[in-house]
PDB file of C-alpha atoms in Angstrom:
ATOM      1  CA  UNK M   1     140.133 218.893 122.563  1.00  0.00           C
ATOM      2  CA  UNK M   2     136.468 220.138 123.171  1.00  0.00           C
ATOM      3  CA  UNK M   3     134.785 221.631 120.035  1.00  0.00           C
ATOM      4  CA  UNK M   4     132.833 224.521 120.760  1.00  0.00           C
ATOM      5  CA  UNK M   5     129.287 225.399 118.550  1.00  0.00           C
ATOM      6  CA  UNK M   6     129.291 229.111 118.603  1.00  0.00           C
ATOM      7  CA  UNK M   7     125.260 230.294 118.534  1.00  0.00           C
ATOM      8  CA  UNK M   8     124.997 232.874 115.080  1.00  0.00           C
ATOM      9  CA  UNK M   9     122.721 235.051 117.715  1.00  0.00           C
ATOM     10  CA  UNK M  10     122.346 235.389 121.028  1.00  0.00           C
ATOM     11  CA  UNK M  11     119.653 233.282 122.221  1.00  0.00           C
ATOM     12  CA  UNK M  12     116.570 235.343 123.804  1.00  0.00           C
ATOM     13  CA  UNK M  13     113.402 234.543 124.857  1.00  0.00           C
ATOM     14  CA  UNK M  14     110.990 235.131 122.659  1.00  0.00           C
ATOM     15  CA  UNK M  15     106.826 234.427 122.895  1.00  0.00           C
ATOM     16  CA  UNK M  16     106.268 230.666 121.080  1.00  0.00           C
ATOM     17  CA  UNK M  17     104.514 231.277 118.044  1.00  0.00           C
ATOM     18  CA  UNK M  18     101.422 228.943 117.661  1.00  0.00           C
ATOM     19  CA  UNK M  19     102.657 226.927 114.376  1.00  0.00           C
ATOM     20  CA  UNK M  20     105.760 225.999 112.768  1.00  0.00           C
ATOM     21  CA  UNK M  21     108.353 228.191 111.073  1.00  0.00           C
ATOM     22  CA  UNK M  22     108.976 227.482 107.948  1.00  0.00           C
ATOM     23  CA  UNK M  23     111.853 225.373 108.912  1.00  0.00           C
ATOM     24  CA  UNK M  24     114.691 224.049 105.847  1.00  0.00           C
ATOM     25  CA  UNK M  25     116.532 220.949 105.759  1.00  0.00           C
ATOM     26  CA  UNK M  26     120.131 221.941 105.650  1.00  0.00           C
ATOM     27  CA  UNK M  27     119.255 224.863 106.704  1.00  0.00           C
ATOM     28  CA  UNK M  28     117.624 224.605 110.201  1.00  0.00           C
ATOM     29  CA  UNK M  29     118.239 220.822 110.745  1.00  0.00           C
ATOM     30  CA  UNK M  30     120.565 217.910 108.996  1.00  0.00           C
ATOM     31  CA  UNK M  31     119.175 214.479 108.658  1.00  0.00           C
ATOM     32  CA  UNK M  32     122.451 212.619 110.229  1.00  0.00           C
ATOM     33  CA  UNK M  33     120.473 208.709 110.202  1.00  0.00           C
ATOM     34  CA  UNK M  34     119.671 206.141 107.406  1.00  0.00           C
ATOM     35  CA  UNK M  35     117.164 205.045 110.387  1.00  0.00           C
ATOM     36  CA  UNK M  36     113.761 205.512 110.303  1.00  0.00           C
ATOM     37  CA  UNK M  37     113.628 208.544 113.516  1.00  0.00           C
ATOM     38  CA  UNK M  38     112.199 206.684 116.882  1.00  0.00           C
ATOM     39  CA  UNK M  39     108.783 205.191 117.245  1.00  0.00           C
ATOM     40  CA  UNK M  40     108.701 207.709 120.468  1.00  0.00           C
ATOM     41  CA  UNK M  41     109.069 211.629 120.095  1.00  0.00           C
ATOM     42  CA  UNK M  42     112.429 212.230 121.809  1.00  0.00           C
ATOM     43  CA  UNK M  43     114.782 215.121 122.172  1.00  0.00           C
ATOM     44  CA  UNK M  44     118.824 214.195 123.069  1.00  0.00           C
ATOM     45  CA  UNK M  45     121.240 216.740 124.450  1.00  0.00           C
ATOM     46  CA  UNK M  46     124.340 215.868 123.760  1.00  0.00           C
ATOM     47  CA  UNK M  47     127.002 218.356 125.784  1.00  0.00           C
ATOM     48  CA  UNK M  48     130.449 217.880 127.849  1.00  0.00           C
ATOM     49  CA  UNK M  49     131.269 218.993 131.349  1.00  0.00           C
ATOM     50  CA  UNK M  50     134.004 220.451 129.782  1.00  0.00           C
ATOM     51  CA  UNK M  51     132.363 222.876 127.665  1.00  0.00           C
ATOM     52  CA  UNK M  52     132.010 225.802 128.360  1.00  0.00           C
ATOM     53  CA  UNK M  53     128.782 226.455 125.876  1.00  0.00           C
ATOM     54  CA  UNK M  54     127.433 223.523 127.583  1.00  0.00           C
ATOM     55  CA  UNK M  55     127.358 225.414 131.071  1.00  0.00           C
ATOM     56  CA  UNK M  56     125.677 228.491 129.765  1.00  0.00           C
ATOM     57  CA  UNK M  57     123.146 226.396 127.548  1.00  0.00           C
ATOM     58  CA  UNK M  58     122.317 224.679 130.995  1.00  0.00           C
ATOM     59  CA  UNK M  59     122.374 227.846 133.366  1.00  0.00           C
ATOM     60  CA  UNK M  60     120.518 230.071 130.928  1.00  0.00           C
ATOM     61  CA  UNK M  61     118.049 228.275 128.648  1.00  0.00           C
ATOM     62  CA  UNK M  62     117.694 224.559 129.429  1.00  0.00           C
ATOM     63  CA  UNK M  63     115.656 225.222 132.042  1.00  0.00           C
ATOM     64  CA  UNK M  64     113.012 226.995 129.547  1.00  0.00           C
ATOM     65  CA  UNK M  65     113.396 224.766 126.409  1.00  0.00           C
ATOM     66  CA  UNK M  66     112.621 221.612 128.848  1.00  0.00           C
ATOM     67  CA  UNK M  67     109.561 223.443 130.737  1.00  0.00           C
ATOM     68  CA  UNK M  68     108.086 224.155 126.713  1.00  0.00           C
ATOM     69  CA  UNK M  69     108.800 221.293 124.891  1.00  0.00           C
ATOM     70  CA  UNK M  70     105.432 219.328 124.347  1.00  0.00           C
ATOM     71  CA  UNK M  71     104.665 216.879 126.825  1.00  0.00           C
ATOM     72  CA  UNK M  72     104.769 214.413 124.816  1.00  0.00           C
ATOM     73  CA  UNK M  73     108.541 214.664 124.085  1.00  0.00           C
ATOM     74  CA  UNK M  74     110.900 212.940 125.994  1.00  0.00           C
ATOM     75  CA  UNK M  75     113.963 214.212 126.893  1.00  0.00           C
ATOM     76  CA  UNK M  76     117.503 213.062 127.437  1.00  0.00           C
ATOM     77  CA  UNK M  77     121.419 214.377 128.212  1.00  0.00           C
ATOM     78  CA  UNK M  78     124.671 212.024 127.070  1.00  0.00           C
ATOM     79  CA  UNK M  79     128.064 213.364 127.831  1.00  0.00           C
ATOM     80  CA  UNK M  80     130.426 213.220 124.563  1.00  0.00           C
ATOM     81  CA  UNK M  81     133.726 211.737 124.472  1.00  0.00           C
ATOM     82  CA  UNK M  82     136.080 213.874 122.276  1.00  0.00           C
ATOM     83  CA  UNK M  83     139.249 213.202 124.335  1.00  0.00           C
ATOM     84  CA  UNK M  84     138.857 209.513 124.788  1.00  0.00           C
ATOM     85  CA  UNK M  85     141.082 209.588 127.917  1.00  0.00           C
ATOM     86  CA  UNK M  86     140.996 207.803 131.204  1.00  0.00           C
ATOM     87  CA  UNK M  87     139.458 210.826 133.064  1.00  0.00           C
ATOM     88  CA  UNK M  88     137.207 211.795 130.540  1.00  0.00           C
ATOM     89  CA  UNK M  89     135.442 208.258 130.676  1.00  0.00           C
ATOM     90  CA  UNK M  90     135.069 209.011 134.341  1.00  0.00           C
ATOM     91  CA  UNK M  91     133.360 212.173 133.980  1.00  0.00           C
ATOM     92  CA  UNK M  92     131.437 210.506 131.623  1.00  0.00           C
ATOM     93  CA  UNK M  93     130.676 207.872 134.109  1.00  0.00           C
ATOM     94  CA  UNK M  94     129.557 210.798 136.682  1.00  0.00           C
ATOM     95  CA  UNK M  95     126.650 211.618 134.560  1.00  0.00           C
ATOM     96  CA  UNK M  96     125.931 208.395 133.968  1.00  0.00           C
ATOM     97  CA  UNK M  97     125.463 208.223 138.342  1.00  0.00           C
ATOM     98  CA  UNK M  98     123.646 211.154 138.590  1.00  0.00           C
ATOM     99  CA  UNK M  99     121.413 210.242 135.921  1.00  0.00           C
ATOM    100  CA  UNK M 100     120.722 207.340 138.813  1.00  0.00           C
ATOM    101  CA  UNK M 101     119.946 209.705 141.509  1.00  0.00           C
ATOM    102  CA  UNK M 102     117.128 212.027 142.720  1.00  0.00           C
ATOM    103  CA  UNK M 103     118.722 215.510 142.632  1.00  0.00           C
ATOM    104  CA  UNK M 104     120.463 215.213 139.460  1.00  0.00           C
ATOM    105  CA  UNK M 105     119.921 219.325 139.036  1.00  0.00           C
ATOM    106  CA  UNK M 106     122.118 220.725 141.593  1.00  0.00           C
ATOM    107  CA  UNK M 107     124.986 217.523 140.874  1.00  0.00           C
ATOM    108  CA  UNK M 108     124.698 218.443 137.244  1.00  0.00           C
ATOM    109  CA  UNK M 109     125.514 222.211 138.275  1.00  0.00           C
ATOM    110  CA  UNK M 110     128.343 220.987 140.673  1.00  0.00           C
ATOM    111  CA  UNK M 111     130.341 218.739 137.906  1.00  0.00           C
ATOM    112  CA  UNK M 112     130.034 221.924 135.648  1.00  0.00           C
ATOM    113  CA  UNK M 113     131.216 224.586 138.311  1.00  0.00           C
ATOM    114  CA  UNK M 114     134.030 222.266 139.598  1.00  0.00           C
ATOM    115  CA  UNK M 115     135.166 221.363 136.300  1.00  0.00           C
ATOM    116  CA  UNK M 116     134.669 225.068 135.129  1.00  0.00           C
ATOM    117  CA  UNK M 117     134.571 227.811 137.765  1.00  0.00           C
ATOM    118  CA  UNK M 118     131.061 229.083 138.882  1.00  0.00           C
ATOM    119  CA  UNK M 119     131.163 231.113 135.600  1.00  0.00           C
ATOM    120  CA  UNK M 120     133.216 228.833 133.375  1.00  0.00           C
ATOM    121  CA  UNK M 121     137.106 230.461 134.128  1.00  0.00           C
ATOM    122  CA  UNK M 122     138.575 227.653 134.636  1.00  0.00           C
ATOM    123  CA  UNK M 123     138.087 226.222 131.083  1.00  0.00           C
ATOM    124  CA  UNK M 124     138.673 229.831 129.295  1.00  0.00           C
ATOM    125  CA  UNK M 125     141.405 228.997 127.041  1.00  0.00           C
ATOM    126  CA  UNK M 126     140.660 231.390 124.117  1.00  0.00           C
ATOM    127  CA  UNK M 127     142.445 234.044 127.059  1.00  0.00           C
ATOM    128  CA  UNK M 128     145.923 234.836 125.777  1.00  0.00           C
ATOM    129  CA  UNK M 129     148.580 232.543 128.197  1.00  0.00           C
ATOM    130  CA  UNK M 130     145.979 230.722 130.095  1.00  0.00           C
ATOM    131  CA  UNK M 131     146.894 228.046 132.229  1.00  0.00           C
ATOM    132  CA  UNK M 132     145.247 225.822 134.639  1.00  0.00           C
ATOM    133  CA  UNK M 133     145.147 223.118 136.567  1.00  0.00           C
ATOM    134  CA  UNK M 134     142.891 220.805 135.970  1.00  0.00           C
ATOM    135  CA  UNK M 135     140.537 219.961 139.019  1.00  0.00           C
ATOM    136  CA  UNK M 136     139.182 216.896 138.288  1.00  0.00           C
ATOM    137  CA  UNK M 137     142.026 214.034 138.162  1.00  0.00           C
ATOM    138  CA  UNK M 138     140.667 210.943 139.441  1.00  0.00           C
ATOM    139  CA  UNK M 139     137.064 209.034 140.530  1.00  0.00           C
ATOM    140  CA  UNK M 140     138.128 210.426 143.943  1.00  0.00           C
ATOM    141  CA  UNK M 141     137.898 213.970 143.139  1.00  0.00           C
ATOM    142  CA  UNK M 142     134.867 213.195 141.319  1.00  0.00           C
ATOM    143  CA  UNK M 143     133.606 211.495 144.266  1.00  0.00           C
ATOM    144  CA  UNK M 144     134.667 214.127 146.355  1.00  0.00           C
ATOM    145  CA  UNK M 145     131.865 216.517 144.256  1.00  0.00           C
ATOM    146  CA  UNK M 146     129.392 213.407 144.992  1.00  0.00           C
ATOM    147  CA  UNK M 147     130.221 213.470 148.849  1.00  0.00           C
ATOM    148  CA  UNK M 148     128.708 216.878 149.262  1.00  0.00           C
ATOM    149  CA  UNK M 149     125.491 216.135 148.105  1.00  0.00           C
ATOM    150  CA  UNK M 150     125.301 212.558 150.431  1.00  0.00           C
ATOM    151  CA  UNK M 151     126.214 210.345 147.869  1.00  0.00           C
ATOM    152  CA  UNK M 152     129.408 208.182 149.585  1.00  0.00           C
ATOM    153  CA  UNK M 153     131.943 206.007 148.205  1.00  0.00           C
ATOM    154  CA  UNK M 154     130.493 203.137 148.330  1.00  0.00           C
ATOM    155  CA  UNK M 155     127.015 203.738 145.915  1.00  0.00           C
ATOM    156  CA  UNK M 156     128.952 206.057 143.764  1.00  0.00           C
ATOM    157  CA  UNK M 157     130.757 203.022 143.190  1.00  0.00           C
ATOM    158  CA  UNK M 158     128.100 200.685 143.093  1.00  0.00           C
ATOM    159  CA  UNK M 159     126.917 202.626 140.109  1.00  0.00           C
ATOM    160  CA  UNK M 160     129.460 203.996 137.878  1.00  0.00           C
ATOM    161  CA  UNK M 161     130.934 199.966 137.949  1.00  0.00           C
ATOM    162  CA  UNK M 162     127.547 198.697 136.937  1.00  0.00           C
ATOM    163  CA  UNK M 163     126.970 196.466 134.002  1.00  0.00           C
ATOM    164  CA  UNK M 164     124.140 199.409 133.369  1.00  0.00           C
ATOM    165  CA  UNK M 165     126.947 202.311 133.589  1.00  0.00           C
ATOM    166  CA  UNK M 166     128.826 200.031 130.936  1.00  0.00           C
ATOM    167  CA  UNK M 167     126.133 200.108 128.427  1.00  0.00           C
ATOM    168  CA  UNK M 168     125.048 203.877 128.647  1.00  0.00           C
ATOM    169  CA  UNK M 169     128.389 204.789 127.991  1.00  0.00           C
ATOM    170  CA  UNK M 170     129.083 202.487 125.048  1.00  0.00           C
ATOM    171  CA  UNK M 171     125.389 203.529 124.003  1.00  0.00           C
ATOM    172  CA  UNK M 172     126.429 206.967 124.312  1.00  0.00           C
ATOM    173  CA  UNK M 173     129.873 206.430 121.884  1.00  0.00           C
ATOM    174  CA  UNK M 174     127.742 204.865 119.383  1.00  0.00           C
ATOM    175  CA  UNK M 175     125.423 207.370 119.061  1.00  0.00           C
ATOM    176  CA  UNK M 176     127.860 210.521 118.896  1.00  0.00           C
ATOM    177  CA  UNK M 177     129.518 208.273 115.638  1.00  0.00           C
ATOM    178  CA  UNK M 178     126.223 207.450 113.995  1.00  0.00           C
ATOM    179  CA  UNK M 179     124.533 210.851 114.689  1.00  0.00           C
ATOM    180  CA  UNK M 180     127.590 212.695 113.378  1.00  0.00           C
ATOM    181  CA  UNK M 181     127.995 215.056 117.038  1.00  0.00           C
ATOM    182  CA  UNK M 182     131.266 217.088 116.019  1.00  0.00           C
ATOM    183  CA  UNK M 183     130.202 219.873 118.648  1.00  0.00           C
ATOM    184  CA  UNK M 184     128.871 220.451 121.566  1.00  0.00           C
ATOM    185  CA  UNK M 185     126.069 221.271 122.916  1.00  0.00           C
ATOM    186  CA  UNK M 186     124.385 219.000 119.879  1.00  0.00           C
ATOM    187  CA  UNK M 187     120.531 218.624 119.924  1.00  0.00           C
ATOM    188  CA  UNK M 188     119.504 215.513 118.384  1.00  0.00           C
ATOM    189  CA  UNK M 189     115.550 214.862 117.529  1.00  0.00           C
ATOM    190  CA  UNK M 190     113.578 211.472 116.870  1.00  0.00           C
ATOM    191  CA  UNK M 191     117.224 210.210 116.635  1.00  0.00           C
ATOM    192  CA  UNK M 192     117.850 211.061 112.892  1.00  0.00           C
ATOM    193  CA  UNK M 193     117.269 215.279 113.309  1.00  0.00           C
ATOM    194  CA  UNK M 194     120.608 216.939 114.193  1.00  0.00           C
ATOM    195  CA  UNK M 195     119.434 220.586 114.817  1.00  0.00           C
ATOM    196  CA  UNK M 196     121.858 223.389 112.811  1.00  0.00           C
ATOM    197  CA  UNK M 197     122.520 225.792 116.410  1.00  0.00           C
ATOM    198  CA  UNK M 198     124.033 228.279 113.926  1.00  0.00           C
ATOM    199  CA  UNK M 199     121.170 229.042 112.261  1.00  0.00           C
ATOM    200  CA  UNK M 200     118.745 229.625 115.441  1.00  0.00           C
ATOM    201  CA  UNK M 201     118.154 233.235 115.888  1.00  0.00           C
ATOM    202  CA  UNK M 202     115.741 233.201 119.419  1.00  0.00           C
ATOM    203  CA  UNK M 203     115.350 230.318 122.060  1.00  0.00           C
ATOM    204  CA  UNK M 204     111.494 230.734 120.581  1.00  0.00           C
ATOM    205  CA  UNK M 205     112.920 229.739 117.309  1.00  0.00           C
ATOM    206  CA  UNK M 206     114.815 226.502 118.923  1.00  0.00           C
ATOM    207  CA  UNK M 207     112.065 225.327 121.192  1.00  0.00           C
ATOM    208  CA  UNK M 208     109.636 225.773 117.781  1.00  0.00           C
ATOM    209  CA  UNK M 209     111.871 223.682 115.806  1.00  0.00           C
ATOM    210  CA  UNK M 210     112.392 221.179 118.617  1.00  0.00           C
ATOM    211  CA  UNK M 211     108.769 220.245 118.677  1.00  0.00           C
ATOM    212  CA  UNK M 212     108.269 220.517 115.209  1.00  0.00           C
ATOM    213  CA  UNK M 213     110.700 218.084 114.572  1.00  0.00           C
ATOM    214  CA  UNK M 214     109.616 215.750 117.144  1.00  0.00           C
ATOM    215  CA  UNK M 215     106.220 215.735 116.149  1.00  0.00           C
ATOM    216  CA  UNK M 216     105.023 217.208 112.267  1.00  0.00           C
ATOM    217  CA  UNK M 217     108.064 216.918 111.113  1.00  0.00           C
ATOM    218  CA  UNK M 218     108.017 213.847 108.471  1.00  0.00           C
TER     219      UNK M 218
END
């Protein structure tokens, strides 16, 4: 089952205030590596189609925490795998092919909505007797999703059976273990800076910490 990371606030957006916060370990952010953090600033999403959070992180603020991070930060999305199930390492494997393609935007937004419902009903099962089907069953339904953007059989093969698809994904199990992700969506910074969500109070506040982690932050 998907674990859900319930924000303590609503996140807002609020002006970016010209220094650092007086951010806490343990408070604002958990060291979750032995590793020295990455000779290259670098901020990781971790999320799940899945997840519901996930959508609304990526419909309502990714947009603007990507457009303020510092340039100098790169950034970066892996898909979690919680379930561990056949279908679940082919969604997995869908982000891994978009991640290969041009218009990875409006794919990213079609695996969510498909998975999800254009404002995340499908996957509502805190509602008292939910029940739904799920949509996505196979690589062909997946590919289906694909199809509509003119990506055919054939290359969305070509790339979720790569040697390269095989790697990112085992990349991406390794790292959820060693970095601790319980919940999604999980920021991780300089690859030893697991971000506490609960504690955020503005998407000011988050983008702040964000850079100060990637680059004061020693």
């Amino acid at each position: 089952m998907i674990k859900h990371i319930a924000l303590a606030l609503t996140l807002a957006v609020a002006p970016l205030s010209s220094f650092a916060a007086q951010f806490i370990e343990g408070k604002h952010f958990t060291v979750v590596s032995d590793k020295a953090p990455s000779s290259e600033p670098k901020l990781t999403e971790f999320y799940s189609f899945y997840c519901g959070n996930c959508f609304n992180m990526e419909k309502m603020y990714m947009a603007d925490i990507k457009a303020n991070l510092n340039k100098q930060v790169a950034f970066d999305s892996k898909h979690v795998d919680f379930a561990n199930t056949e279908i679940n390492t082919e969604v997995m494997r869908s982000l891994a092919v978009i991640q290969s393609l041009k218009n990875q935007k409006p794919l990213t937004d079609a695996m969510f909505k498909v998975i999800q419902g254009e404002n995340g009903e499908k996957h509502d099962h805190s509602a008292p007797g939910h029940k739904h089907e799920e949509p996505i069953k196979s690589r062909d339904d997946i590919k289906a999703v694909f199809a509509k953007f003119g990506v055919d059989s054939a290359q969305y093969d070509k790339v979720a059976d790569s040697k390269e698809t095989d790697a990112k994904l085992a990349l991406w199990r390794t790292q959820q273990r060693e970095f601790k992700v319980q919940s999604v969506p999980s920021f991780i910074v300089n690859d030893k800076y697991q971000i506490n969500m609960g504690s955020i109070r503005t998407l000011g506040e988050l983008i702040d910490l964000m850079n100060y982690l990637a680059l004061e932050h020693k």
